[in-house]
Amino acid sequence: MKFQTIVLAGCLGIAALAPLTAPATADSVLGSPDGWYVVETDKDYATLLNDLKEAVKANKMAVVTEAGPTEVAAQRGATIPGNRVVGVFRNDYAVSIIELVPAAMIEAPIRIMVMEEPDGTATLAYATPTTVFAPYMADGGGELEELAASLDEIFADIVADASRDD
């Protein structure tokens, strides 16, 4: 299996992310399946989650859903690392994709996971929109490929912004 990890290069925008063909570090609780990008940060879980939400807004997207087991587990007396899945999308993309391949909308919103690491830092991980929409490309053709590629750039910018040290 081929793994992809993103390492922050310290630049702005999409150029800040350099894909590698190596697994996430051994300390990471997240693997990186094909088509996934994993960005390890020095930020703590709460800060990274907040910075992710701010980056979503700054990149003109919307948080559509949020789900995470951490708080509910704590109510039951179980302690697990911080974990939140944030669904991100925008209506104009939804309309365009529905017009091309209605079934593809089962994949929206695109999810970004924030996971607390054992050392107190936090990691972002997501499957690229191109990967998520790949099963529908034959039906959606070049237009869906263009939409997914555009979303790839936006999601790379969101993750770069969220993981950037201020």
CSV table of C-alpha atoms in Angstrom, one decimal:
chain,number,residue,atom,x,y,z
A,1,MET,CA,0.0,0.0,0.0
A,2,LYS,CA,1.3,3.5,-0.9
A,3,PHE,CA,1.2,6.0,1.9
A,4,GLN,CA,1.1,9.8,1.6
A,5,THR,CA,2.0,12.2,4.3
A,6,ILE,CA,2.1,16.0,4.1
A,7,VAL,CA,4.8,17.9,5.9
A,8,LEU,CA,4.5,21.6,6.5
A,9,ALA,CA,7.1,23.4,4.4
A,10,GLY,CA,6.5,26.8,6.1
A,11,CYS,CA,5.3,28.6,2.9
A,12,LEU,CA,1.8,30.1,2.3
A,13,GLY,CA,-1.1,28.4,0.5
A,14,ILE,CA,-1.0,25.1,-1.4
A,15,ALA,CA,2.8,25.4,-1.8
A,16,ALA,CA,3.1,24.9,1.9
A,17,LEU,CA,2.3,21.2,1.5
A,18,ALA,CA,4.7,18.8,0.1
A,19,PRO,CA,3.4,15.3,-0.5
A,20,LEU,CA,5.8,12.5,0.4
A,21,THR,CA,5.6,8.7,-0.2
A,22,ALA,CA,6.2,7.7,3.4
A,23,PRO,CA,3.9,6.8,6.3
A,24,ALA,CA,3.1,9.2,9.1
A,25,THR,CA,5.7,9.1,11.8
A,26,ALA,CA,5.6,6.1,14.1
A,27,ASP,CA,4.3,8.3,16.9
A,28,SER,CA,1.1,9.3,15.0
A,29,VAL,CA,-2.1,7.6,15.9
A,30,LEU,CA,-3.3,8.0,12.4
A,31,GLY,CA,-2.2,6.0,9.4
A,32,SER,CA,-2.5,7.4,5.9
A,33,PRO,CA,-4.4,5.3,3.4
A,34,ASP,CA,-4.0,6.0,-0.3
A,35,GLY,CA,-5.4,9.4,-1.2
A,36,TRP,CA,-5.2,10.7,2.4
A,37,TYR,CA,-3.1,13.5,3.6
A,38,VAL,CA,-2.0,13.6,7.2
A,39,VAL,CA,-0.5,16.8,8.7
A,40,GLU,CA,1.1,16.5,12.1
A,41,THR,CA,1.3,19.8,14.0
A,42,ASP,CA,2.7,21.2,17.2
A,43,LYS,CA,-0.7,22.5,18.2
A,44,ASP,CA,-2.8,21.0,20.9
A,45,TYR,CA,-6.2,19.4,20.0
A,46,ALA,CA,-8.4,22.3,21.1
A,47,THR,CA,-6.3,24.9,19.3
A,48,LEU,CA,-6.0,22.9,16.1
A,49,LEU,CA,-9.8,22.3,16.1
A,50,ASN,CA,-10.5,26.0,16.5
A,51,ASP,CA,-7.9,26.9,13.9
A,52,LEU,CA,-9.4,24.4,11.4
A,53,LYS,CA,-12.9,26.1,11.8
A,54,GLU,CA,-11.3,29.5,11.3
A,55,ALA,CA,-9.4,28.3,8.2
A,56,VAL,CA,-12.6,26.8,6.7
A,57,LYS,CA,-14.3,30.2,7.0
A,58,ALA,CA,-11.3,32.1,5.7
A,59,ASN,CA,-11.3,29.8,2.6
A,60,LYS,CA,-15.0,30.6,1.9
A,61,MET,CA,-16.2,27.1,2.8
A,62,ALA,CA,-18.6,26.0,5.6
A,63,VAL,CA,-18.6,23.6,8.4
A,64,VAL,CA,-21.6,21.5,7.6
A,65,THR,CA,-21.3,18.7,10.2
A,66,GLU,CA,-19.2,17.8,13.3
A,67,ALA,CA,-19.0,14.5,15.1
A,68,GLY,CA,-16.7,13.2,17.7
A,69,PRO,CA,-16.7,10.5,20.4
A,70,THR,CA,-14.4,12.2,23.0
A,71,GLU,CA,-17.0,14.1,25.0
A,72,VAL,CA,-19.6,11.4,25.0
A,73,ALA,CA,-17.0,8.8,26.0
A,74,ALA,CA,-16.0,11.1,28.9
A,75,GLN,CA,-19.7,11.2,30.0
A,76,ARG,CA,-19.6,7.4,30.2
A,77,GLY,CA,-16.3,7.5,32.2
A,78,ALA,CA,-14.1,6.5,29.3
A,79,THR,CA,-11.0,8.5,28.4
A,80,ILE,CA,-9.9,8.6,24.8
A,81,PRO,CA,-7.8,11.1,22.8
A,82,GLY,CA,-9.5,14.1,21.4
A,83,ASN,CA,-11.1,13.2,18.1
A,84,ARG,CA,-13.4,15.3,15.9
A,85,VAL,CA,-14.5,14.9,12.3
A,86,VAL,CA,-15.5,18.2,10.7
A,87,GLY,CA,-17.6,18.0,7.5
A,88,VAL,CA,-16.7,20.8,5.1
A,89,PHE,CA,-18.5,21.8,1.9
A,90,ARG,CA,-20.2,24.7,0.0
A,91,ASN,CA,-23.5,24.9,-1.7
A,92,ASP,CA,-22.3,25.9,-5.2
A,93,TYR,CA,-20.1,22.8,-5.3
A,94,ALA,CA,-23.1,20.7,-4.1
A,95,VAL,CA,-25.3,22.0,-6.8
A,96,SER,CA,-22.7,21.5,-9.5
A,97,ILE,CA,-22.0,17.9,-8.4
A,98,ILE,CA,-25.7,17.0,-8.1
A,99,GLU,CA,-26.2,18.2,-11.7
A,100,LEU,CA,-23.4,16.0,-12.9
A,101,VAL,CA,-23.7,12.8,-10.8
A,102,PRO,CA,-26.5,12.9,-8.1
A,103,ALA,CA,-25.2,9.8,-6.4
A,104,ALA,CA,-21.8,11.5,-5.8
A,105,MET,CA,-23.4,13.7,-3.2
A,106,ILE,CA,-23.4,10.8,-0.7
A,107,GLU,CA,-19.7,11.8,-0.3
A,108,ALA,CA,-20.4,15.3,0.8
A,109,PRO,CA,-19.4,17.0,3.0
A,110,ILE,CA,-15.7,16.1,2.7
A,111,ARG,CA,-14.5,15.3,6.2
A,112,ILE,CA,-11.4,16.5,8.0
A,113,MET,CA,-10.4,14.7,11.2
A,114,VAL,CA,-8.6,16.3,14.1
A,115,MET,CA,-6.9,13.7,16.3
A,116,GLU,CA,-5.1,14.2,19.6
A,117,GLU,CA,-1.7,12.5,19.6
A,118,PRO,CA,-0.2,10.8,22.7
A,119,ASP,CA,2.3,13.6,23.1
A,120,GLY,CA,-0.4,16.3,23.4
A,121,THR,CA,-0.1,17.6,19.9
A,122,ALA,CA,-2.8,17.2,17.3
A,123,THR,CA,-2.9,15.9,13.7
A,124,LEU,CA,-5.2,16.7,10.8
A,125,ALA,CA,-6.2,14.1,8.2
A,126,TYR,CA,-8.5,13.9,5.2
A,127,ALA,CA,-9.1,12.1,2.0
A,128,THR,CA,-8.6,14.4,-0.9
A,129,PRO,CA,-11.8,15.4,-2.8
A,130,THR,CA,-10.3,13.8,-5.9
A,131,THR,CA,-10.0,10.5,-4.0
A,132,VAL,CA,-13.5,10.8,-2.5
A,133,PHE,CA,-15.1,11.5,-5.8
A,134,ALA,CA,-13.0,9.0,-7.8
A,135,PRO,CA,-15.7,6.4,-8.1
A,136,TYR,CA,-18.0,8.9,-9.9
A,137,MET,CA,-15.4,10.2,-12.4
A,138,ALA,CA,-16.5,8.0,-15.3
A,139,ASP,CA,-20.1,9.4,-15.0
A,140,GLY,CA,-19.1,13.0,-14.2
A,141,GLY,CA,-16.3,13.3,-16.7
A,142,GLY,CA,-14.0,16.2,-17.0
A,143,GLU,CA,-16.4,18.6,-15.2
A,144,LEU,CA,-16.3,16.5,-12.1
A,145,GLU,CA,-12.6,16.1,-12.4
A,146,GLU,CA,-12.3,19.9,-12.5
A,147,LEU,CA,-14.6,20.4,-9.5
A,148,ALA,CA,-12.7,17.8,-7.5
A,149,ALA,CA,-9.3,19.4,-8.4
A,150,SER,CA,-10.6,22.8,-7.4
A,151,LEU,CA,-11.7,21.3,-4.1
A,152,ASP,CA,-8.3,19.7,-3.7
A,153,GLU,CA,-6.7,23.1,-3.8
A,154,ILE,CA,-9.2,24.6,-1.3
A,155,PHE,CA,-8.8,21.8,1.1
A,156,ALA,CA,-5.0,22.0,0.9
A,157,ASP,CA,-5.3,25.7,1.7
A,158,ILE,CA,-7.6,25.0,4.6
A,159,VAL,CA,-5.2,22.5,6.1
A,160,ALA,CA,-2.2,24.7,5.4
A,161,ASP,CA,-3.9,27.6,7.2
A,162,ALA,CA,-5.1,25.6,10.1
A,163,SER,CA,-1.8,23.9,10.7
A,164,ARG,CA,0.4,27.0,10.3
A,165,ASP,CA,2.2,28.2,13.4
A,166,ASP,CA,1.2,31.8,14.1
